[in-house]
JSON list of C-alpha atoms in Angstrom, two decimals:
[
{"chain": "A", "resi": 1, "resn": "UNK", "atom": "CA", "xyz": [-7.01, 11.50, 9.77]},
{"chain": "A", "resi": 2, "resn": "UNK", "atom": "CA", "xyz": [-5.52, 11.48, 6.44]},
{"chain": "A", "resi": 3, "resn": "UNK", "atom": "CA", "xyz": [-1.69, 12.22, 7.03]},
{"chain": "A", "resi": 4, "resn": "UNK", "atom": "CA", "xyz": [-1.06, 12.07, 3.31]},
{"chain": "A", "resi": 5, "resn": "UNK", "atom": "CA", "xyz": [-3.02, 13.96, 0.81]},
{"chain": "A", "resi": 6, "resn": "UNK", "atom": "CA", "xyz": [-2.99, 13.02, -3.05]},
{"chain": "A", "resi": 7, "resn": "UNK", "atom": "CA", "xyz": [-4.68, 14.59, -5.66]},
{"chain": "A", "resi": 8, "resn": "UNK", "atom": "CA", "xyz": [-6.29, 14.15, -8.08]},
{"chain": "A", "resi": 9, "resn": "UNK", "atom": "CA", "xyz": [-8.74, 11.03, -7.98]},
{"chain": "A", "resi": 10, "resn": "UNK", "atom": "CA", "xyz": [-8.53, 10.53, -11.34]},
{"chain": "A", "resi": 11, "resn": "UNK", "atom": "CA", "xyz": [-6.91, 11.90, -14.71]},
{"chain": "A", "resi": 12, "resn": "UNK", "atom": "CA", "xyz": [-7.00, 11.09, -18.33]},
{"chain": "A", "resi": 13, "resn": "UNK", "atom": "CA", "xyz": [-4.22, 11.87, -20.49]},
{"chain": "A", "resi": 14, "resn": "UNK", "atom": "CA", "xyz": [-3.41, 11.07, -24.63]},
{"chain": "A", "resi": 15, "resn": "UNK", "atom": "CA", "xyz": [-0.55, 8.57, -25.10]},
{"chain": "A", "resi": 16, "resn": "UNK", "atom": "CA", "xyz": [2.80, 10.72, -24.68]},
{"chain": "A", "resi": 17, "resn": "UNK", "atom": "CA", "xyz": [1.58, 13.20, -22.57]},
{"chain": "A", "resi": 18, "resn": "UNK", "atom": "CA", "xyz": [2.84, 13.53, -18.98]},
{"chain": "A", "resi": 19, "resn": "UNK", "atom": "CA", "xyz": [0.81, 13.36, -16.04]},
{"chain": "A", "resi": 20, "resn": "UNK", "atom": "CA", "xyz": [1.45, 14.79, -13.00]},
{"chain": "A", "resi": 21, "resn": "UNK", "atom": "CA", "xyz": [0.29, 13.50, -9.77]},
{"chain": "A", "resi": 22, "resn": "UNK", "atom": "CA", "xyz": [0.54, 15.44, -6.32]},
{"chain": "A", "resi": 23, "resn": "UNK", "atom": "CA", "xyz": [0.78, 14.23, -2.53]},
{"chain": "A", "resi": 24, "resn": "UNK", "atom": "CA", "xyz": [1.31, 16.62, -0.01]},
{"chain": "A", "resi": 25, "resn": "UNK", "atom": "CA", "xyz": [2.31, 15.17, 3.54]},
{"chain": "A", "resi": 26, "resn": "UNK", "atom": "CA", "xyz": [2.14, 16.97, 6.98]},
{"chain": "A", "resi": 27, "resn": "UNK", "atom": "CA", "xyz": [4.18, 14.85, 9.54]},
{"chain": "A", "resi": 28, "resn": "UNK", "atom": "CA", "xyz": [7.71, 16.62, 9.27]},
{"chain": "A", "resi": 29, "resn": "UNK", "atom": "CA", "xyz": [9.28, 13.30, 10.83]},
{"chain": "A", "resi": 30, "resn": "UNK", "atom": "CA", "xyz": [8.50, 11.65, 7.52]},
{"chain": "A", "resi": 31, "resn": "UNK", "atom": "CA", "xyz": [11.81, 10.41, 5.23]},
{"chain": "A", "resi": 32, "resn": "UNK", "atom": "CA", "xyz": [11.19, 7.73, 3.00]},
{"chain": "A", "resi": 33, "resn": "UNK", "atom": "CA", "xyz": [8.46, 8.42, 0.17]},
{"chain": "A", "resi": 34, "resn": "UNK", "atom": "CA", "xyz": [7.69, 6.04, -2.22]},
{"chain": "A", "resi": 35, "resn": "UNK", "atom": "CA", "xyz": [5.23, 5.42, -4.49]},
{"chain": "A", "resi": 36, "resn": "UNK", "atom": "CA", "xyz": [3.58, 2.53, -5.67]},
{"chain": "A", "resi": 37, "resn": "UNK", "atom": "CA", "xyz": [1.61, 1.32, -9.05]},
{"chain": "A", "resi": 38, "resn": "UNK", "atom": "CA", "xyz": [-1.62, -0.88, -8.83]},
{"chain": "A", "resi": 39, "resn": "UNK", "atom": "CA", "xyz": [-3.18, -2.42, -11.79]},
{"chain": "A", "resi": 40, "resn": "UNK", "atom": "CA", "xyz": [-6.46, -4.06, -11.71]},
{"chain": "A", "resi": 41, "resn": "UNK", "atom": "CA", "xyz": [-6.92, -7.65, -9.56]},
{"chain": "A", "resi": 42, "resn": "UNK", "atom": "CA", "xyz": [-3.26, -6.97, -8.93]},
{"chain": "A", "resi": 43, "resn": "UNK", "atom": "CA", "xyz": [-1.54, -5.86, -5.68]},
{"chain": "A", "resi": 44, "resn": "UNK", "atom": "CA", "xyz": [0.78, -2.15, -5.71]},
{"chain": "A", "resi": 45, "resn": "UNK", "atom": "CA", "xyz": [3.73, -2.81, -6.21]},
{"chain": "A", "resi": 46, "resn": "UNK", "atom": "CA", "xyz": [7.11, -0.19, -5.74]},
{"chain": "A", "resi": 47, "resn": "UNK", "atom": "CA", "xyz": [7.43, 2.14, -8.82]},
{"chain": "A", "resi": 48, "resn": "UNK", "atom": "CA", "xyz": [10.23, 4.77, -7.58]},
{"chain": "A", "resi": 49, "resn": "UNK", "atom": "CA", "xyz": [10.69, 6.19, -3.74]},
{"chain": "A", "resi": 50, "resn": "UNK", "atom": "CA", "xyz": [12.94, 9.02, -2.73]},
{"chain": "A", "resi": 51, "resn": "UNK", "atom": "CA", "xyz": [14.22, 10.35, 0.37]},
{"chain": "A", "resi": 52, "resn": "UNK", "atom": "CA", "xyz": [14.21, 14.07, 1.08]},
{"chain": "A", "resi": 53, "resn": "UNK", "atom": "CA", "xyz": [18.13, 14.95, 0.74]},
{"chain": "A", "resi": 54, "resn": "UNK", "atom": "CA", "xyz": [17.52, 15.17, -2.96]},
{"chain": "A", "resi": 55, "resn": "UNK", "atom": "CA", "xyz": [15.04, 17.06, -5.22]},
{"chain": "A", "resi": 56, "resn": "UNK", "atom": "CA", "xyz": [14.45, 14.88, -8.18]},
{"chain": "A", "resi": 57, "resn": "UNK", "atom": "CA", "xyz": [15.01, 11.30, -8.78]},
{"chain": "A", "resi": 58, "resn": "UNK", "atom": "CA", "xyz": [14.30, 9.39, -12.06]},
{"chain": "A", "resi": 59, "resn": "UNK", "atom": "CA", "xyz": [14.47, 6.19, -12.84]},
{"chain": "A", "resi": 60, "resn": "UNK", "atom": "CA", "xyz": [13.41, 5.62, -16.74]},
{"chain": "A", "resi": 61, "resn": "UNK", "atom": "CA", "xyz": [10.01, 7.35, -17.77]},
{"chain": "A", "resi": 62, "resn": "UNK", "atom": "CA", "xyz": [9.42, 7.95, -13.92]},
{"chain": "A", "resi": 63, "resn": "UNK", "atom": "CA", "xyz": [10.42, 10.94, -11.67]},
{"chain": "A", "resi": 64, "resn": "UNK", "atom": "CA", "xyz": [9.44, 11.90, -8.05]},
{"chain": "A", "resi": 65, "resn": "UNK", "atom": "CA", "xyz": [10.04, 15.97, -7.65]},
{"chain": "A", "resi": 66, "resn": "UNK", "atom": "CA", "xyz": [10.59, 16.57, -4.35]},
{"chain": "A", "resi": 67, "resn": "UNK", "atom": "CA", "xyz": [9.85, 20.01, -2.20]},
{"chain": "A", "resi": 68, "resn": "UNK", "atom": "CA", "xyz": [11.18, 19.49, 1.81]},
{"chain": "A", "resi": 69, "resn": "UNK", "atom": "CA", "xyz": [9.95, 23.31, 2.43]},
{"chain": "A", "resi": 70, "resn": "UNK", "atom": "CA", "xyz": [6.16, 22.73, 1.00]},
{"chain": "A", "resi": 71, "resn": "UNK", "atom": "CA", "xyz": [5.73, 19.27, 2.68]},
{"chain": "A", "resi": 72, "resn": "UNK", "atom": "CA", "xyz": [4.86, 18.39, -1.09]},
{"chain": "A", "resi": 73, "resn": "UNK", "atom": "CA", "xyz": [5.85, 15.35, -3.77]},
{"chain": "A", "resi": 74, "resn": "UNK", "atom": "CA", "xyz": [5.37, 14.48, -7.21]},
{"chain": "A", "resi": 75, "resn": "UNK", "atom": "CA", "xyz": [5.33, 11.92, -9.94]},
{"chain": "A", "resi": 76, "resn": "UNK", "atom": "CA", "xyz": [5.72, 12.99, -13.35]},
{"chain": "A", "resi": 77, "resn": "UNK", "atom": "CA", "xyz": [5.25, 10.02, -15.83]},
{"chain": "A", "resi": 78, "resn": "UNK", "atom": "CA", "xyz": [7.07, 11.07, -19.31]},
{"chain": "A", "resi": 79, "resn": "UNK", "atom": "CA", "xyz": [5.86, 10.02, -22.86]},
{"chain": "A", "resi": 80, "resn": "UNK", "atom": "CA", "xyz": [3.05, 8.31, -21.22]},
{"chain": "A", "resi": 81, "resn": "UNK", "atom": "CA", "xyz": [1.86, 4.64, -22.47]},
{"chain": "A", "resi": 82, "resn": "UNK", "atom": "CA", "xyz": [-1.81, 3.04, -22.66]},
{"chain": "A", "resi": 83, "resn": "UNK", "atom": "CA", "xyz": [0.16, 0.04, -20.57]},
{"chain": "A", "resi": 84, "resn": "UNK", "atom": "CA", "xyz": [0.86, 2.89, -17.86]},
{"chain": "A", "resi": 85, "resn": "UNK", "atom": "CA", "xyz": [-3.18, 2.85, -17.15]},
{"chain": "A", "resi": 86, "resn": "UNK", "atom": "CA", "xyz": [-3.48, 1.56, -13.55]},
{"chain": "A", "resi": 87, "resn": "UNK", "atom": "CA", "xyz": [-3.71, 3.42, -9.75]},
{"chain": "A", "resi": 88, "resn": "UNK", "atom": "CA", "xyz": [-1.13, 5.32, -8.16]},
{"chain": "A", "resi": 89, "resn": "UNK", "atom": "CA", "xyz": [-0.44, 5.01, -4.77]},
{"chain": "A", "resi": 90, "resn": "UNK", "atom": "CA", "xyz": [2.07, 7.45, -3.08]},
{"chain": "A", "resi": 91, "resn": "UNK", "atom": "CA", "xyz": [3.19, 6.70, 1.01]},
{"chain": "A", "resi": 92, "resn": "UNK", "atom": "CA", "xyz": [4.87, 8.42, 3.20]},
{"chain": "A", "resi": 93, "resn": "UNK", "atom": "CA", "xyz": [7.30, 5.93, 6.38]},
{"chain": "A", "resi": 94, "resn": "UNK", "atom": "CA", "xyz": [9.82, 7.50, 9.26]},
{"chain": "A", "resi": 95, "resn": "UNK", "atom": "CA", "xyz": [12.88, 5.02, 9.11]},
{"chain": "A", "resi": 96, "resn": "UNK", "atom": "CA", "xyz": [12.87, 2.73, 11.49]},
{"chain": "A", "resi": 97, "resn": "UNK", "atom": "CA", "xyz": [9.19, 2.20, 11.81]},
{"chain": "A", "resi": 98, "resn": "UNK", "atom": "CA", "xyz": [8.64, 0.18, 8.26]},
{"chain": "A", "resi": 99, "resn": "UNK", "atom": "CA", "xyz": [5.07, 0.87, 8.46]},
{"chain": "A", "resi": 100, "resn": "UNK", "atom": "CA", "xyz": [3.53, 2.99, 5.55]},
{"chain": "A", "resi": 101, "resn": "UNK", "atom": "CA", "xyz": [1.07, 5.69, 5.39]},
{"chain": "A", "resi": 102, "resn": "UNK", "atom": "CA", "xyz": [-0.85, 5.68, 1.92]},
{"chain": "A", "resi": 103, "resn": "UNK", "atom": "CA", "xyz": [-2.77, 8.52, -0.10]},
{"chain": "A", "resi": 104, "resn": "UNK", "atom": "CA", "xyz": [-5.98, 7.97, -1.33]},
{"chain": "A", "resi": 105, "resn": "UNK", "atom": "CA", "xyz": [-5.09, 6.82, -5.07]},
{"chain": "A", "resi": 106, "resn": "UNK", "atom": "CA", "xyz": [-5.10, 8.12, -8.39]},
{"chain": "A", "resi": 107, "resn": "UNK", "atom": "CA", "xyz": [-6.73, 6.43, -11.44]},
{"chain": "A", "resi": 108, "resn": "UNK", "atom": "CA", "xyz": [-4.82, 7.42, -14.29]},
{"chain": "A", "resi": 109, "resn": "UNK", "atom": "CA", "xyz": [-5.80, 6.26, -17.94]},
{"chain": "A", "resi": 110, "resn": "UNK", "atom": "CA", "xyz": [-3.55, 7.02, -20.74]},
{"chain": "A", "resi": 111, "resn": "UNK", "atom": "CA", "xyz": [-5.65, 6.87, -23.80]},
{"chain": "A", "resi": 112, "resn": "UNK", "atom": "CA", "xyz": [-4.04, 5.38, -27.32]},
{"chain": "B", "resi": 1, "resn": "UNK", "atom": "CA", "xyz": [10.86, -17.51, -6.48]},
{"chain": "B", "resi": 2, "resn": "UNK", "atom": "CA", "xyz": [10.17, -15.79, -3.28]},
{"chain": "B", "resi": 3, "resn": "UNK", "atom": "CA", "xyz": [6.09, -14.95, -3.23]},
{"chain": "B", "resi": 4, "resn": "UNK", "atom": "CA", "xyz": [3.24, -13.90, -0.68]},
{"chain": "B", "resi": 5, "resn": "UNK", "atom": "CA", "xyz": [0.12, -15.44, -1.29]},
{"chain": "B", "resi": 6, "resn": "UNK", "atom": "CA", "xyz": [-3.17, -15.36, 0.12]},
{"chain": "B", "resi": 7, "resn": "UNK", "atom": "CA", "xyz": [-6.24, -17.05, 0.21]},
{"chain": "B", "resi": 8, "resn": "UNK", "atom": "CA", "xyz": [-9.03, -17.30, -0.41]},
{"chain": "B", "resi": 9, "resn": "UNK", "atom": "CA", "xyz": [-9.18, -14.90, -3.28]},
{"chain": "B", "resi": 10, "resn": "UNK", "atom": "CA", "xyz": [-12.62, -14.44, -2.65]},
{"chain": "B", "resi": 11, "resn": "UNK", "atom": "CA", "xyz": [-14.74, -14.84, -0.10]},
{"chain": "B", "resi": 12, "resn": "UNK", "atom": "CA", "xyz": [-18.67, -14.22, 1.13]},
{"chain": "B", "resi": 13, "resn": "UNK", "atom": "CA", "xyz": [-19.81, -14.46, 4.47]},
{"chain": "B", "resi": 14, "resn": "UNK", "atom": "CA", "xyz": [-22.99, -13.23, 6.33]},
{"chain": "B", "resi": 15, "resn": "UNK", "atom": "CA", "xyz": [-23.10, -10.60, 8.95]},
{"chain": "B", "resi": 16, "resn": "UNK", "atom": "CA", "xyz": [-21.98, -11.89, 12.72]},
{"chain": "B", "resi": 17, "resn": "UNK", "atom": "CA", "xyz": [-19.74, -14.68, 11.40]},
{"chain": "B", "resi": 18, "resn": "UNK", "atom": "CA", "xyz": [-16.41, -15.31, 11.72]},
{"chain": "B", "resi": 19, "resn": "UNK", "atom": "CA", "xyz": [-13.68, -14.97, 9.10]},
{"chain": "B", "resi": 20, "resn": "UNK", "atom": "CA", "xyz": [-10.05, -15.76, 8.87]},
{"chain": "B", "resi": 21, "resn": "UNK", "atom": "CA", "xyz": [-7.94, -14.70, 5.83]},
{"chain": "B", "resi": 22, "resn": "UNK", "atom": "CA", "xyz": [-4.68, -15.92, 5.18]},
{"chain": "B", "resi": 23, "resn": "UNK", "atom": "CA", "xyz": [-1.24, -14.66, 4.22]},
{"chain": "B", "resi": 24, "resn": "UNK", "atom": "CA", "xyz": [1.54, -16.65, 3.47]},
{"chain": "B", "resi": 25, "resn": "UNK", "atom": "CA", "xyz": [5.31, -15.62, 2.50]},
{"chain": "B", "resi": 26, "resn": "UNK", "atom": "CA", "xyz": [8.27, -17.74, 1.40]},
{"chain": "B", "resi": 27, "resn": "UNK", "atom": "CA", "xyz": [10.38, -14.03, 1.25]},
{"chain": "B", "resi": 28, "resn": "UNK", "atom": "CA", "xyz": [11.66, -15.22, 4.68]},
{"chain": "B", "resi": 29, "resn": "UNK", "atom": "CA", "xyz": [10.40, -11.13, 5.63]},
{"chain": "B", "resi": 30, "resn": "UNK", "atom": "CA", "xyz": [10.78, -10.01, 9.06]},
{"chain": "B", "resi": 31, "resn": "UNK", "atom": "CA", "xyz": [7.84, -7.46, 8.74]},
{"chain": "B", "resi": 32, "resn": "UNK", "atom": "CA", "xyz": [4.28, -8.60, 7.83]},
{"chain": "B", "resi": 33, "resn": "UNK", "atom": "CA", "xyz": [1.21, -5.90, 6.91]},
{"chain": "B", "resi": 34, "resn": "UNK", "atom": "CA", "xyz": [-2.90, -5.91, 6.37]},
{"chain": "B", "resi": 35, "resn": "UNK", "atom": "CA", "xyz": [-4.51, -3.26, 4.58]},
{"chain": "B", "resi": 36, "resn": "UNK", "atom": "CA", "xyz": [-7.94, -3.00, 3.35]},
{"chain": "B", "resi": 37, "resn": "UNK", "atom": "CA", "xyz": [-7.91, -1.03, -0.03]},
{"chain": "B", "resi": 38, "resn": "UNK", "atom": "CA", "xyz": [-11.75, 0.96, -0.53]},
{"chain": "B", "resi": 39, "resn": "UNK", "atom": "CA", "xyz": [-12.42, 3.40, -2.82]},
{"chain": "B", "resi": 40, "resn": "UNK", "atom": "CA", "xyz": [-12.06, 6.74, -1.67]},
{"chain": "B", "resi": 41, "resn": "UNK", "atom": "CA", "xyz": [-9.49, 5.81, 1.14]},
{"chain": "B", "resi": 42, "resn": "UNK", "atom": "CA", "xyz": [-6.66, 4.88, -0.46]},
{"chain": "B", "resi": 43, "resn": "UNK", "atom": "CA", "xyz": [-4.84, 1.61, 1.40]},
{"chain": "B", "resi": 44, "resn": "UNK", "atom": "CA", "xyz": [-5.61, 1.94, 5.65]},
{"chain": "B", "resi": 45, "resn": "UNK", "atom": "CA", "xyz": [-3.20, -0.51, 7.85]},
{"chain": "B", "resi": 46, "resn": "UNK", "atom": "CA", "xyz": [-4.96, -2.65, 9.93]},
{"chain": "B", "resi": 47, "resn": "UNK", "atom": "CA", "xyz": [-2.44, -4.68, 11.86]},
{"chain": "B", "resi": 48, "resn": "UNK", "atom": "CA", "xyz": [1.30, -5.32, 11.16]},
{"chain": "B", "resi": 49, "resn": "UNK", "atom": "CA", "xyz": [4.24, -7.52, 13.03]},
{"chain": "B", "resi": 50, "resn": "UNK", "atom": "CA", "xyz": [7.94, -7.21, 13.22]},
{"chain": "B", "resi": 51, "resn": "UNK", "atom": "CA", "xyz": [8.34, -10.54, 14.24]},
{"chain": "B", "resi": 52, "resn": "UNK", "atom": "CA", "xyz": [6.80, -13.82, 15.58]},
{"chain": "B", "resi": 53, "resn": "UNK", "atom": "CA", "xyz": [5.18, -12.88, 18.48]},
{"chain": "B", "resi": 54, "resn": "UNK", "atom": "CA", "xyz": [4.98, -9.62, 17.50]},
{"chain": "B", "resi": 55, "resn": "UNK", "atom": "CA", "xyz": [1.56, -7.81, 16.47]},
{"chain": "B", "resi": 56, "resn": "UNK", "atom": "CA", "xyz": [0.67, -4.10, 16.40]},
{"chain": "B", "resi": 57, "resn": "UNK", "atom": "CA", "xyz": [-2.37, -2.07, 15.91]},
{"chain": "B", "resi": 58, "resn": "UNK", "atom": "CA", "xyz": [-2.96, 0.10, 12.81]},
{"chain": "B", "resi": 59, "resn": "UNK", "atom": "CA", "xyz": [-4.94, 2.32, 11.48]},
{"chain": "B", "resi": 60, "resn": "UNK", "atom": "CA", "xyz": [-8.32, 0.75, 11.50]},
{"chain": "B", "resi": 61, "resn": "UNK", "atom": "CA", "xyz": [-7.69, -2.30, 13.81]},
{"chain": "B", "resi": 62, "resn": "UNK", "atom": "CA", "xyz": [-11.38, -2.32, 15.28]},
{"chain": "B", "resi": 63, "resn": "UNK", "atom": "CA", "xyz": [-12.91, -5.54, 14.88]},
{"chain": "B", "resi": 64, "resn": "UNK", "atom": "CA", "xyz": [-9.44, -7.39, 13.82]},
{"chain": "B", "resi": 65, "resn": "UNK", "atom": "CA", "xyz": [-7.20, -9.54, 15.18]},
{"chain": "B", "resi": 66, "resn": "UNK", "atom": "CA", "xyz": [-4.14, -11.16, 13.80]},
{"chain": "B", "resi": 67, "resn": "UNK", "atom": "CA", "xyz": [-1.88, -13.68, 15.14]},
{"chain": "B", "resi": 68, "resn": "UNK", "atom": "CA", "xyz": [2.12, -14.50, 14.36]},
{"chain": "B", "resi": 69, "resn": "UNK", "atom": "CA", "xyz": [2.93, -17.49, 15.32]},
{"chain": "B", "resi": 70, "resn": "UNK", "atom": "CA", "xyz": [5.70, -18.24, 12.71]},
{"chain": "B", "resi": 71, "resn": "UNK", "atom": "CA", "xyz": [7.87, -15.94, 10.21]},
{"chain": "B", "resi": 72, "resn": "UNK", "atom": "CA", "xyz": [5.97, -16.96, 7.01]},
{"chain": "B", "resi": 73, "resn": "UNK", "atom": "CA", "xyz": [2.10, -16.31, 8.20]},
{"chain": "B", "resi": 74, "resn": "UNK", "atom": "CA", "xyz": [0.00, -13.54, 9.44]},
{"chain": "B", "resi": 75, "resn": "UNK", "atom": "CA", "xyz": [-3.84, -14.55, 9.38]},
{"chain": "B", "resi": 76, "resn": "UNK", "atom": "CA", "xyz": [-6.23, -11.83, 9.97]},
{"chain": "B", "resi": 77, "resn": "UNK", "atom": "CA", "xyz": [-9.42, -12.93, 12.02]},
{"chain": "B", "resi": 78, "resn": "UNK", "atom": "CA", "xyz": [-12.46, -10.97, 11.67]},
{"chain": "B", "resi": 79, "resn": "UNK", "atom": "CA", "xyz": [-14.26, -11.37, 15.07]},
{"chain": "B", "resi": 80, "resn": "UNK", "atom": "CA", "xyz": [-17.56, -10.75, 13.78]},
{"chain": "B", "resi": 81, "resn": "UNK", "atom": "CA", "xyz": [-17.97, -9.88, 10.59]},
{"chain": "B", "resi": 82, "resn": "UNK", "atom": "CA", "xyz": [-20.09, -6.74, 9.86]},
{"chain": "B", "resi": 83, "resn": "UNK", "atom": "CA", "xyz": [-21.31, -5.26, 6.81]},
{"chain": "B", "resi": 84, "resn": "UNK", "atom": "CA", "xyz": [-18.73, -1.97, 6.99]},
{"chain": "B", "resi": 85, "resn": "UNK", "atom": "CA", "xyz": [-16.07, -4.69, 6.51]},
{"chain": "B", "resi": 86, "resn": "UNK", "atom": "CA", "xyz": [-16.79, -5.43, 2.86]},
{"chain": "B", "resi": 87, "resn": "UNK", "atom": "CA", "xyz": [-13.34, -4.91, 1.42]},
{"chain": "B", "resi": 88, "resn": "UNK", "atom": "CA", "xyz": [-10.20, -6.16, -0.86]},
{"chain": "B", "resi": 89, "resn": "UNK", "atom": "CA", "xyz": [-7.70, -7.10, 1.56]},
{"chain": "B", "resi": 90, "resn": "UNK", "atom": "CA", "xyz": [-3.77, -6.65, 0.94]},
{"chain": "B", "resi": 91, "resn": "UNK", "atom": "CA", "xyz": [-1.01, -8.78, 2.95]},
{"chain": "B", "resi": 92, "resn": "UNK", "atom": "CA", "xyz": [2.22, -7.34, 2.35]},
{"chain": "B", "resi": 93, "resn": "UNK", "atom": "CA", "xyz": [6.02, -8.53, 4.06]},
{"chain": "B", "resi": 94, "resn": "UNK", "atom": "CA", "xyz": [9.32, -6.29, 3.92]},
{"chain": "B", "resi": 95, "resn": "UNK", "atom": "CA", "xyz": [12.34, -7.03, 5.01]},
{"chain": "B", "resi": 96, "resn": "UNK", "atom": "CA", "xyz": [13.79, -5.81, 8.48]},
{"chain": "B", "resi": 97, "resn": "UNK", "atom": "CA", "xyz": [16.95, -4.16, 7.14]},
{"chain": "B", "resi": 98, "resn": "UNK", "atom": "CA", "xyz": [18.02, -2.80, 3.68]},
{"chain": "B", "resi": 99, "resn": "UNK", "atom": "CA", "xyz": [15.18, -0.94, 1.93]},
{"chain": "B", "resi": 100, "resn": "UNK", "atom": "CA", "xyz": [11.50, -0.44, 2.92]},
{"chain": "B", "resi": 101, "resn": "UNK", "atom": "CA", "xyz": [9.65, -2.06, -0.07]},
{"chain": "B", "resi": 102, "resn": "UNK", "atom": "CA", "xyz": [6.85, -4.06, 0.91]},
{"chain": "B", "resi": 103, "resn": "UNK", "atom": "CA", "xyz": [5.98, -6.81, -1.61]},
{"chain": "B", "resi": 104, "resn": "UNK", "atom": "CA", "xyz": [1.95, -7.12, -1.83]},
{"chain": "B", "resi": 105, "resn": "UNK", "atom": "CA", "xyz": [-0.12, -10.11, -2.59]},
{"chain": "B", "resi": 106, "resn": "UNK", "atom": "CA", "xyz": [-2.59, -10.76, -5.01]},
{"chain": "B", "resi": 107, "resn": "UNK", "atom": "CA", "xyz": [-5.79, -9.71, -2.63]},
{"chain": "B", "resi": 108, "resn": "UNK", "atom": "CA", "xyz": [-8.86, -11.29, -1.10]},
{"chain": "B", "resi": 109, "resn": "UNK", "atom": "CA", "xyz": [-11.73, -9.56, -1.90]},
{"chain": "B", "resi": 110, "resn": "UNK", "atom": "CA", "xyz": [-14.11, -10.22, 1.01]},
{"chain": "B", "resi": 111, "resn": "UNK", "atom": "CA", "xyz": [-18.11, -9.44, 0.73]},
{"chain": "B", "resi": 112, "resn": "UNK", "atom": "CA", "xyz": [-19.80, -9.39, 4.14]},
{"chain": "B", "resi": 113, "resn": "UNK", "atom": "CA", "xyz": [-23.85, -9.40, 3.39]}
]
């Protein structure tokens, strides 16, 4: 039972172009969405995470978009780097419970 | 500096055997996590713990057990190891107030033959 959807597996962009991956949740009770970055022989570790009383949060070259109505969330990587190659993660938590639900991954690879 | 750590990195084990993999986290953490990371699936919980004595089912808990005995360690027993459990394993600890980032560690990649 997959409670949080990403798309798409993989995606290959040009250095400074922006790719856009999407993760589409359906447990309403969800508030805390973060999302994580993986490179290889590494753990994931927290990129950005937003909670659904905004729309759009950025923090540098990162931004989650945000839409409460669709069940739907986004991160949009800006002027994209070869050192931005690794797997995205996003997750989806209810406060209070800690525990994390995870999409499937995306393997992104920025080309020079 | 704080860190989670576990080991072995890597480990291979035959089919029926049992396995323990250790996690280890000087973060003082509250909250303690296993995944197993496979390709296709994304990361699936297996067991996590809000505190010593603590331990909770997951996702994909069959043929797991973990123990929490103390705040800094979570080992995850496999009972009998089967072939379906071939994996990379992730420990991760978060803190019981404040945010809800969970640090990761490195990962033991386990091969079950």
């Amino acid at each position: 039972q997959q409670q949080v959807k990403q798309s798409p597996q993989s995606l290959i962009v040009q250095k400074g172009g922006i790719p856009i991956i999407n993760c589409a949740y359906e447990n309403t009770a969800f508030d805390y969405f973060p999302w994580y970055q993986q490179f290889p022989g590494k753990g994931p570790a927290l990129l950005i995470a937003i909670r659904p009383d905004v729309s759009e949060k950025k923090e540098g070259r990162f931004t989650i978009s945000f839409n409460k109505s669709a069940k739907q969330f986004s991160l949009h990587i800006m002027d994209s780097q070869p050192g931005d190659s690794a797997t995205y993660f996003c997750a989806a938590s209810i406060t209070g419970f800690q525990k994390l639900v995870f999409g499937t991954g995306t393997r992104l690879l920025v080309s020079p | 500096d704080a860190e989670i750590t576990q080991s072995p990195r890597h480990k291979i084990t035959e089919t029926g055997r049992q396995v323990t993999l250790a996690c280890h986290q000087t973060w003082n953490h509250n909250n303690m996590f296993w995944y197993r990371q496979d390709l296709g699936h994304g990361l699936r919980l297996i067991h996590y713990s809000y505190g010593v004595q603590d331990t909770n089912k997951g996702e994909v808990s069959d043929g797991y057990s973990v123990s929490r005995s103390n705040t800094e360690d979570l080992p995850l027993t496999l009972e009998s190891a089967a072939s379906s459990q071939t994996s990379v394993y992730f420990c991760a600890s978060s803190a019981r107030t404040g945010g809800y980032e969970q640090f990761f560690g490195p990962g033991t990649r386990l091969t079950v033959l």
